[in-house]
PDB file of N, CA and C in Angstrom:
ATOM      1  N   MET P   1     104.873 151.596 298.756  1.00 51.00           N
ATOM      2  CA  MET P   1     103.681 151.364 299.538  1.00 51.00           C
ATOM      3  C   MET P   1     104.080 150.930 300.947  1.00 51.00           C
ATOM      4  N   THR P   2     103.417 151.477 301.926  1.00 66.00           N
ATOM      5  CA  THR P   2     103.699 151.097 303.302  1.00 66.00           C
ATOM      6  C   THR P   2     102.592 150.200 303.816  1.00 66.00           C
ATOM      7  N   GLY P   3     102.915 149.433 304.822  1.00 72.00           N
ATOM      8  CA  GLY P   3     101.937 148.532 305.410  1.00 72.00           C
ATOM      9  C   GLY P   3     101.066 149.262 306.414  1.00 72.00           C
ATOM     10  N   PRO P   4     100.247 148.515 307.116  1.00 83.00           N
ATOM     11  CA  PRO P   4      99.348 149.118 308.105  1.00 83.00           C
ATOM     12  C   PRO P   4     100.110 149.685 309.295  1.00 83.00           C
ATOM     13  N   ARG P   5      99.477 150.605 309.984  1.00 89.00           N
ATOM     14  CA  ARG P   5     100.006 151.114 311.260  1.00 89.00           C
ATOM     15  C   ARG P   5      99.457 150.219 312.353  1.00 89.00           C
ATOM     16  N   PHE P   6     100.286 149.933 313.340  1.00 91.00           N
ATOM     17  CA  PHE P   6      99.896 148.994 314.388  1.00 91.00           C
ATOM     18  C   PHE P   6      99.721 149.687 315.728  1.00 91.00           C
ATOM     19  N   GLY P   7      98.729 149.241 316.455  1.00 89.00           N
ATOM     20  CA  GLY P   7      98.523 149.639 317.834  1.00 89.00           C
ATOM     21  C   GLY P   7      98.865 148.439 318.700  1.00 89.00           C
ATOM     22  N   ARG P   8      99.321 148.692 319.892  1.00 86.00           N
ATOM     23  CA  ARG P   8      99.721 147.581 320.761  1.00 86.00           C
ATOM     24  C   ARG P   8      98.987 147.638 322.079  1.00 86.00           C
ATOM     25  N   ASP P   9      98.654 146.465 322.565  1.00 85.00           N
ATOM     26  CA  ASP P   9      97.947 146.287 323.836  1.00 85.00           C
ATOM     27  C   ASP P   9      98.831 145.390 324.696  1.00 85.00           C
ATOM     28  N   ALA P  10      99.037 145.761 325.943  1.00 88.00           N
ATOM     29  CA  ALA P  10      99.943 145.006 326.828  1.00 88.00           C
ATOM     30  C   ALA P  10      99.575 143.532 326.909  1.00 88.00           C
ATOM     31  N   GLY P  11      98.285 143.229 326.991  1.00 87.00           N
ATOM     32  CA  GLY P  11      97.859 141.835 327.066  1.00 87.00           C
ATOM     33  C   GLY P  11      98.193 141.056 325.804  1.00 87.00           C
ATOM     34  N   ASP P  12      98.023 141.697 324.654  1.00 86.00           N
ATOM     35  CA  ASP P  12      98.340 141.028 323.391  1.00 86.00           C
ATOM     36  C   ASP P  12      99.847 140.818 323.252  1.00 86.00           C
ATOM     37  N   LEU P  13     100.626 141.808 323.670  1.00 89.00           N
ATOM     38  CA  LEU P  13     102.081 141.669 323.606  1.00 89.00           C
ATOM     39  C   LEU P  13     102.554 140.497 324.451  1.00 89.00           C
ATOM     40  N   GLU P  14     101.972 140.365 325.627  1.00 90.00           N
ATOM     41  CA  GLU P  14     102.319 139.249 326.514  1.00 90.00           C
ATOM     42  C   GLU P  14     101.923 137.917 325.872  1.00 90.00           C
ATOM     43  N   HIS P  15     100.752 137.908 325.252  1.00 88.00           N
ATOM     44  CA  HIS P  15     100.247 136.680 324.623  1.00 88.00           C
ATOM     45  C   HIS P  15     101.175 136.202 323.502  1.00 88.00           C
ATOM     46  N   ILE P  16     101.577 137.111 322.598  1.00 91.00           N
ATOM     47  CA  ILE P  16     102.447 136.663 321.503  1.00 91.00           C
ATOM     48  C   ILE P  16     103.855 136.350 322.001  1.00 91.00           C
ATOM     49  N   ALA P  17     104.294 137.035 323.058  1.00 92.00           N
ATOM     50  CA  ALA P  17     105.617 136.751 323.621  1.00 92.00           C
ATOM     51  C   ALA P  17     105.687 135.326 324.158  1.00 92.00           C
ATOM     52  N   ARG P  18     104.577 134.839 324.721  1.00 91.00           N
ATOM     53  CA  ARG P  18     104.551 133.450 325.220  1.00 91.00           C
ATOM     54  C   ARG P  18     104.744 132.462 324.078  1.00 91.00           C
ATOM     55  N   ARG P  19     104.460 132.876 322.874  1.00 89.00           N
ATOM     56  CA  ARG P  19     104.640 132.010 321.703  1.00 89.00           C
ATOM     57  C   ARG P  19     106.012 132.200 321.060  1.00 89.00           C
ATOM     58  N   GLY P  20     106.874 133.008 321.688  1.00 91.00           N
ATOM     59  CA  GLY P  20     108.220 133.227 321.171  1.00 91.00           C
ATOM     60  C   GLY P  20     108.263 134.139 319.960  1.00 91.00           C
ATOM     61  N   ILE P  21     107.300 135.066 319.879  1.00 93.00           N
ATOM     62  CA  ILE P  21     107.196 135.968 318.737  1.00 93.00           C
ATOM     63  C   ILE P  21     107.287 137.398 319.247  1.00 93.00           C
ATOM     64  N   THR P  22     108.054 138.225 318.548  1.00 94.00           N
ATOM     65  CA  THR P  22     108.122 139.641 318.901  1.00 94.00           C
ATOM     66  C   THR P  22     107.047 140.401 318.127  1.00 94.00           C
ATOM     67  N   PRO P  23     106.641 141.564 318.632  1.00 92.00           N
ATOM     68  CA  PRO P  23     105.674 142.362 317.886  1.00 92.00           C
ATOM     69  C   PRO P  23     106.164 142.700 316.477  1.00 92.00           C
ATOM     70  N   ALA P  24     107.432 143.064 316.355  1.00 93.00           N
ATOM     71  CA  ALA P  24     107.974 143.419 315.036  1.00 93.00           C
ATOM     72  C   ALA P  24     107.921 142.230 314.079  1.00 93.00           C
ATOM     73  N   GLU P  25     108.176 141.038 314.581  1.00 94.00           N
ATOM     74  CA  GLU P  25     108.130 139.847 313.726  1.00 94.00           C
ATOM     75  C   GLU P  25     106.707 139.594 313.242  1.00 94.00           C
ATOM     76  N   ALA P  26     105.734 139.667 314.146  1.00 93.00           N
ATOM     77  CA  ALA P  26     104.337 139.457 313.755  1.00 93.00           C
ATOM     78  C   ALA P  26     103.895 140.522 312.759  1.00 93.00           C
ATOM     79  N   GLU P  27     104.260 141.779 313.011  1.00 93.00           N
ATOM     80  CA  GLU P  27     103.884 142.865 312.115  1.00 93.00           C
ATOM     81  C   GLU P  27     104.508 142.705 310.731  1.00 93.00           C
ATOM     82  N   SER P  28     105.712 142.160 310.676  1.00 93.00           N
ATOM     83  CA  SER P  28     106.391 142.021 309.382  1.00 93.00           C
ATOM     84  C   SER P  28     105.697 141.035 308.456  1.00 93.00           C
ATOM     85  N   ALA P  29     104.900 140.128 309.009  1.00 91.00           N
ATOM     86  CA  ALA P  29     104.168 139.175 308.172  1.00 91.00           C
ATOM     87  C   ALA P  29     103.173 139.895 307.260  1.00 91.00           C
ATOM     88  N   PHE P  30     102.715 141.079 307.656  1.00 88.00           N
ATOM     89  CA  PHE P  30     101.798 141.862 306.826  1.00 88.00           C
ATOM     90  C   PHE P  30     102.492 142.447 305.597  1.00 88.00           C
ATOM     91  N   ASN P  31     103.819 142.587 305.643  1.00 88.00           N
ATOM     92  CA  ASN P  31     104.565 143.193 304.546  1.00 88.00           C
ATOM     93  C   ASN P  31     105.092 142.183 303.538  1.00 88.00           C
ATOM     94  N   ASP P  32     104.856 140.914 303.762  1.00 89.00           N
ATOM     95  CA  ASP P  32     105.274 139.863 302.837  1.00 89.00           C
ATOM     96  C   ASP P  32     104.434 139.977 301.566  1.00 89.00           C
ATOM     97  N   PRO P  33     105.070 140.081 300.390  1.00 90.00           N
ATOM     98  CA  PRO P  33     104.287 140.174 299.149  1.00 90.00           C
ATOM     99  C   PRO P  33     103.379 138.962 298.926  1.00 90.00           C
ATOM    100  N   GLY P  34     103.702 137.840 299.549  1.00 88.00           N
ATOM    101  CA  GLY P  34     102.899 136.632 299.393  1.00 88.00           C
ATOM    102  C   GLY P  34     101.843 136.445 300.461  1.00 88.00           C
ATOM    103  N   THR P  35     101.621 137.461 301.306  1.00 90.00           N
ATOM    104  CA  THR P  35     100.646 137.340 302.390  1.00 90.00           C
ATOM    105  C   THR P  35      99.281 136.956 301.848  1.00 90.00           C
ATOM    106  N   LEU P  36      98.657 135.994 302.509  1.00 89.00           N
ATOM    107  CA  LEU P  36      97.330 135.506 302.119  1.00 89.00           C
ATOM    108  C   LEU P  36      96.315 135.838 303.196  1.00 89.00           C
ATOM    109  N   PHE P  37      95.131 136.197 302.775  1.00 89.00           N
ATOM    110  CA  PHE P  37      94.021 136.404 303.692  1.00 89.00           C
ATOM    111  C   PHE P  37      93.446 135.027 303.993  1.00 89.00           C
ATOM    112  N   ALA P  38      93.332 134.670 305.268  1.00 87.00           N
ATOM    113  CA  ALA P  38      92.913 133.321 305.638  1.00 87.00           C
ATOM    114  C   ALA P  38      91.581 133.270 306.372  1.00 87.00           C
ATOM    115  N   GLY P  39      90.866 134.376 306.442  1.00 89.00           N
ATOM    116  CA  GLY P  39      89.553 134.320 307.055  1.00 89.00           C
ATOM    117  C   GLY P  39      89.218 135.545 307.875  1.00 89.00           C
ATOM    118  N   LEU P  40      87.917 135.731 308.057  1.00 92.00           N
ATOM    119  CA  LEU P  40      87.384 136.843 308.822  1.00 92.00           C
ATOM    120  C   LEU P  40      86.174 136.341 309.590  1.00 92.00           C
ATOM    121  N   ARG P  41      86.107 136.659 310.867  1.00 91.00           N
ATOM    122  CA  ARG P  41      84.933 136.280 311.657  1.00 91.00           C
ATOM    123  C   ARG P  41      84.839 137.171 312.885  1.00 91.00           C
ATOM    124  N   VAL P  42      83.686 137.123 313.508  1.00 92.00           N
ATOM    125  CA  VAL P  42      83.465 137.889 314.725  1.00 92.00           C
ATOM    126  C   VAL P  42      83.813 137.000 315.922  1.00 92.00           C
ATOM    127  N   GLU P  43      84.689 137.504 316.761  1.00 87.00           N
ATOM    128  CA  GLU P  43      85.064 136.818 317.998  1.00 87.00           C
ATOM    129  C   GLU P  43      85.044 137.850 319.115  1.00 87.00           C
ATOM    130  N   ARG P  44      84.418 137.502 320.204  1.00 84.00           N
ATOM    131  CA  ARG P  44      84.345 138.400 321.370  1.00 84.00           C
ATOM    132  C   ARG P  44      83.821 139.785 320.979  1.00 84.00           C
ATOM    133  N   GLY P  45      82.855 139.788 320.051  1.00 88.00           N
ATOM    134  CA  GLY P  45      82.183 141.023 319.672  1.00 88.00           C
ATOM    135  C   GLY P  45      82.941 141.930 318.717  1.00 88.00           C
ATOM    136  N   GLU P  46      84.046 141.460 318.128  1.00 90.00           N
ATOM    137  CA  GLU P  46      84.785 142.288 317.180  1.00 90.00           C
ATOM    138  C   GLU P  46      85.234 141.464 315.987  1.00 90.00           C
ATOM    139  N   TRP P  47      85.390 142.132 314.841  1.00 93.00           N
ATOM    140  CA  TRP P  47      85.871 141.453 313.642  1.00 93.00           C
ATOM    141  C   TRP P  47      87.342 141.117 313.810  1.00 93.00           C
ATOM    142  N   ARG P  48      87.678 139.888 313.482  1.00 94.00           N
ATOM    143  CA  ARG P  48      89.079 139.457 313.521  1.00 94.00           C
ATOM    144  C   ARG P  48      89.431 138.784 312.202  1.00 94.00           C
ATOM    145  N   SER P  49      90.561 139.165 311.681  1.00 94.00           N
ATOM    146  CA  SER P  49      91.018 138.565 310.431  1.00 94.00           C
ATOM    147  C   SER P  49      92.274 137.748 310.695  1.00 94.00           C
ATOM    148  N   ARG P  50      92.490 136.792 309.818  1.00 94.00           N
ATOM    149  CA  ARG P  50      93.689 135.955 309.868  1.00 94.00           C
ATOM    150  C   ARG P  50      94.431 136.121 308.564  1.00 94.00           C
ATOM    151  N   VAL P  51      95.732 136.359 308.671  1.00 92.00           N
ATOM    152  CA  VAL P  51      96.575 136.404 307.487  1.00 92.00           C
ATOM    153  C   VAL P  51      97.716 135.424 307.679  1.00 92.00           C
ATOM    154  N   ILE P  52      98.206 134.911 306.571  1.00 90.00           N
ATOM    155  CA  ILE P  52      99.369 134.021 306.575  1.00 90.00           C
ATOM    156  C   ILE P  52     100.463 134.747 305.817  1.00 90.00           C
ATOM    157  N   GLY P  53     101.614 134.905 306.445  1.00 90.00           N
ATOM    158  CA  GLY P  53     102.721 135.582 305.778  1.00 90.00           C
ATOM    159  C   GLY P  53     104.047 135.135 306.346  1.00 90.00           C
ATOM    160  N   ARG P  54     105.081 135.414 305.582  1.00 90.00           N
ATOM    161  CA  ARG P  54     106.431 135.081 306.042  1.00 90.00           C
ATOM    162  C   ARG P  54     107.011 136.320 306.727  1.00 90.00           C
ATOM    163  N   ALA P  55     107.432 136.149 307.969  1.00 93.00           N
ATOM    164  CA  ALA P  55     108.021 137.240 308.738  1.00 93.00           C
ATOM    165  C   ALA P  55     109.466 137.465 308.292  1.00 93.00           C
ATOM    166  N   PHE P  56     110.047 138.576 308.717  1.00 93.00           N
ATOM    167  CA  PHE P  56     111.443 138.866 308.366  1.00 93.00           C
ATOM    168  C   PHE P  56     112.386 137.785 308.857  1.00 93.00           C
ATOM    169  N   SER P  57     111.957 137.030 309.861  1.00 91.00           N
ATOM    170  CA  SER P  57     112.770 135.937 310.409  1.00 91.00           C
ATOM    171  C   SER P  57     112.791 134.714 309.493  1.00 91.00           C
ATOM    172  N   GLY P  58     111.872 134.699 308.507  1.00 88.00           N
ATOM    173  CA  GLY P  58     111.759 133.552 307.611  1.00 88.00           C
ATOM    174  C   GLY P  58     110.665 132.582 308.023  1.00 88.00           C
ATOM    175  N   ARG P  59     110.125 132.767 309.226  1.00 89.00           N
ATOM    176  CA  ARG P  59     109.074 131.865 309.686  1.00 89.00           C
ATOM    177  C   ARG P  59     107.735 132.237 309.056  1.00 89.00           C
ATOM    178  N   ILE P  60     106.968 131.214 308.686  1.00 87.00           N
ATOM    179  CA  ILE P  60     105.610 131.432 308.206  1.00 87.00           C
ATOM    180  C   ILE P  60     104.728 131.591 309.427  1.00 87.00           C
ATOM    181  N   MET P  61     103.921 132.646 309.423  1.00 90.00           N
ATOM    182  CA  MET P  61     103.088 132.947 310.580  1.00 90.00           C
ATOM    183  C   MET P  61     101.634 133.096 310.199  1.00 90.00           C
ATOM    184  N   VAL P  62     100.776 132.738 311.121  1.00 91.00           N
ATOM    185  CA  VAL P  62      99.362 133.077 311.056  1.00 91.00           C
ATOM    186  C   VAL P  62      99.197 134.194 312.078  1.00 91.00           C
ATOM    187  N   VAL P  63      98.706 135.345 311.633  1.00 94.00           N
ATOM    188  CA  VAL P  63      98.545 136.500 312.508  1.00 94.00           C
ATOM    189  C   VAL P  63      97.061 136.860 312.563  1.00 94.00           C
ATOM    190  N   VAL P  64      96.527 136.928 313.768  1.00 94.00           N
ATOM    191  CA  VAL P  64      95.133 137.302 313.989  1.00 94.00           C
ATOM    192  C   VAL P  64      95.124 138.757 314.433  1.00 94.00           C
ATOM    193  N   SER P  65      94.315 139.575 313.748  1.00 94.00           N
ATOM    194  CA  SER P  65      94.281 140.999 314.066  1.00 94.00           C
ATOM    195  C   SER P  65      92.857 141.527 314.028  1.00 94.00           C
ATOM    196  N   THR P  66      92.704 142.734 314.556  1.00 94.00           N
ATOM    197  CA  THR P  66      91.415 143.418 314.550  1.00 94.00           C
ATOM    198  C   THR P  66      91.664 144.899 314.318  1.00 94.00           C
ATOM    199  N   PRO P  67      90.766 145.575 313.608  1.00 92.00           N
ATOM    200  CA  PRO P  67      90.960 147.011 313.402  1.00 92.00           C
ATOM    201  C   PRO P  67      90.655 147.795 314.676  1.00 92.00           C
ATOM    202  N   ARG P  68      91.439 148.812 314.931  1.00 88.00           N
ATOM    203  CA  ARG P  68      91.219 149.726 316.058  1.00 88.00           C
ATOM    204  C   ARG P  68      91.450 151.137 315.537  1.00 88.00           C
ATOM    205  N   GLY P  69      90.375 151.789 315.138  1.00 89.00           N
ATOM    206  CA  GLY P  69      90.505 153.123 314.558  1.00 89.00           C
ATOM    207  C   GLY P  69      91.301 153.048 313.271  1.00 89.00           C
ATOM    208  N   ASP P  70      92.384 153.816 313.182  1.00 91.00           N
ATOM    209  CA  ASP P  70      93.222 153.809 311.982  1.00 91.00           C
ATOM    210  C   ASP P  70      94.410 152.851 312.109  1.00 91.00           C
ATOM    211  N   ARG P  71      94.359 151.986 313.097  1.00 92.00           N
ATOM    212  CA  ARG P  71      95.463 151.041 313.333  1.00 92.00           C
ATOM    213  C   ARG P  71      94.969 149.597 313.330  1.00 92.00           C
ATOM    214  N   VAL P  72      95.933 148.700 313.256  1.00 92.00           N
ATOM    215  CA  VAL P  72      95.656 147.272 313.326  1.00 92.00           C
ATOM    216  C   VAL P  72      96.220 146.769 314.649  1.00 92.00           C
ATOM    217  N   ARG P  73      95.401 146.088 315.434  1.00 93.00           N
ATOM    218  CA  ARG P  73      95.849 145.497 316.700  1.00 93.00           C
ATOM    219  C   ARG P  73      96.050 144.010 316.482  1.00 93.00           C
ATOM    220  N   ILE P  74      97.252 143.529 316.710  1.00 93.00           N
ATOM    221  CA  ILE P  74      97.519 142.098 316.606  1.00 93.00           C
ATOM    222  C   ILE P  74      97.054 141.436 317.892  1.00 93.00           C
ATOM    223  N   VAL P  75      96.142 140.490 317.744  1.00 92.00           N
ATOM    224  CA  VAL P  75      95.564 139.787 318.883  1.00 92.00           C
ATOM    225  C   VAL P  75      96.449 138.618 319.276  1.00 92.00           C
ATOM    226  N   THR P  76      96.897 137.861 318.285  1.00 91.00           N
ATOM    227  CA  THR P  76      97.797 136.737 318.533  1.00 91.00           C
ATOM    228  C   THR P  76      98.507 136.376 317.235  1.00 91.00           C
ATOM    229  N   ALA P  77      99.505 135.541 317.347  1.00 92.00           N
ATOM    230  CA  ALA P  77     100.243 135.064 316.181  1.00 92.00           C
ATOM    231  C   ALA P  77     100.766 133.668 316.483  1.00 92.00           C
ATOM    232  N   TYR P  78     100.861 132.877 315.434  1.00 87.00           N
ATOM    233  CA  TYR P  78     101.373 131.515 315.545  1.00 87.00           C
ATOM    234  C   TYR P  78     102.512 131.355 314.553  1.00 87.00           C
ATOM    235  N   ALA P  79     103.551 130.693 314.933  1.00 82.00           N
ATOM    236  CA  ALA P  79     104.642 130.431 313.999  1.00 82.00           C
ATOM    237  C   ALA P  79     104.946 128.945 314.017  1.00 82.00           C
ATOM    238  N   TYR P  80     105.687 128.499 315.000  1.00 60.00           N
ATOM    239  CA  TYR P  80     106.101 127.105 315.045  1.00 60.00           C
ATOM    240  C   TYR P  80     104.924 126.154 315.175  1.00 60.00           C
ATOM    241  N   LYS P  81     103.779 126.629 315.640  1.00 55.00           N
ATOM    242  CA  LYS P  81     102.609 125.776 315.786  1.00 55.00           C
ATOM    243  C   LYS P  81     101.485 126.201 314.842  1.00 55.00           C
ATOM    244  N   ALA P  82     101.826 126.917 313.782  1.00 63.00           N
ATOM    245  CA  ALA P  82     100.781 127.330 312.841  1.00 63.00           C
ATOM    246  C   ALA P  82     100.067 126.078 312.339  1.00 63.00           C
ATOM    247  N   PRO P  83      98.748 126.115 312.317  1.00 72.00           N
ATOM    248  CA  PRO P  83      98.021 124.943 311.833  1.00 72.00           C
ATOM    249  C   PRO P  83      98.512 124.523 310.452  1.00 72.00           C
ATOM    250  N   ARG P  84      98.688 123.230 310.272  1.00 76.00           N
ATOM    251  CA  ARG P  84      99.233 122.682 309.032  1.00 76.00           C
ATOM    252  C   ARG P  84      98.452 123.166 307.804  1.00 76.00           C
ATOM    253  N   GLN P  85      97.126 123.285 307.936  1.00 78.00           N
ATOM    254  CA  GLN P  85      96.313 123.725 306.791  1.00 78.00           C
ATOM    255  C   GLN P  85      96.746 125.117 306.335  1.00 78.00           C
ATOM    256  N   TYR P  86      97.105 126.015 307.270  1.00 74.00           N
ATOM    257  CA  TYR P  86      97.524 127.354 306.895  1.00 74.00           C
ATOM    258  C   TYR P  86      98.903 127.334 306.243  1.00 74.00           C
ATOM    259  N   GLN P  87      99.793 126.507 306.757  1.00 72.00           N
ATOM    260  CA  GLN P  87     101.125 126.414 306.144  1.00 72.00           C
ATOM    261  C   GLN P  87     101.011 125.883 304.715  1.00 72.00           C
ATOM    262  N   ARG P  88     100.172 124.848 304.514  1.00 78.00           N
ATOM    263  CA  ARG P  88      99.980 124.317 303.160  1.00 78.00           C
ATOM    264  C   ARG P  88      99.367 125.362 302.243  1.00 78.00           C
ATOM    265  N   GLN P  89      98.399 126.105 302.769  1.00 78.00           N
ATOM    266  CA  GLN P  89      97.740 127.135 301.966  1.00 78.00           C
ATOM    267  C   GLN P  89      98.774 128.175 301.526  1.00 78.00           C
ATOM    268  N   TYR P  90      99.628 128.620 302.425  1.00 74.00           N
ATOM    269  CA  TYR P  90     100.629 129.620 302.103  1.00 74.00           C
ATOM    270  C   TYR P  90     101.613 129.078 301.068  1.00 74.00           C
ATOM    271  N   GLU P  91     102.048 127.841 301.257  1.00 78.00           N
ATOM    272  CA  GLU P  91     103.049 127.260 300.378  1.00 78.00           C
ATOM    273  C   GLU P  91     102.455 126.776 299.053  1.00 78.00           C
ATOM    274  N   GLY P  92     101.119 126.808 298.936  1.00 76.00           N
ATOM    275  CA  GLY P  92     100.466 126.426 297.692  1.00 76.00           C
ATOM    276  C   GLY P  92     100.437 124.929 297.449  1.00 76.00           C
ATOM    277  N   THR P  93     100.477 124.152 298.527  1.00 58.00           N
ATOM    278  CA  THR P  93     100.440 122.690 298.372  1.00 58.00           C
ATOM    279  C   THR P  93      99.187 122.111 298.974  1.00 58.00           C
TER     280      THR P  93
END
């Protein structure tokens, strides 16, 4: 099974880069077998979902994304500053 196909936006790439995250690292969180769905809501007129997953780097990440046609656009991602509630949820504590 393959994961989602990703689309990239220059502004989003810049945003996650400021957090010290590469696009490939954020995308890899979707392929973690333990990935958890952490919420869905409308922001700025579009549906955005949050997932919690472990990236190939080993870091637990919260990744915010939105669908764009047949692709997933990553809006932002958090790793070292992931909200504690999401880290606990992922770790099952």
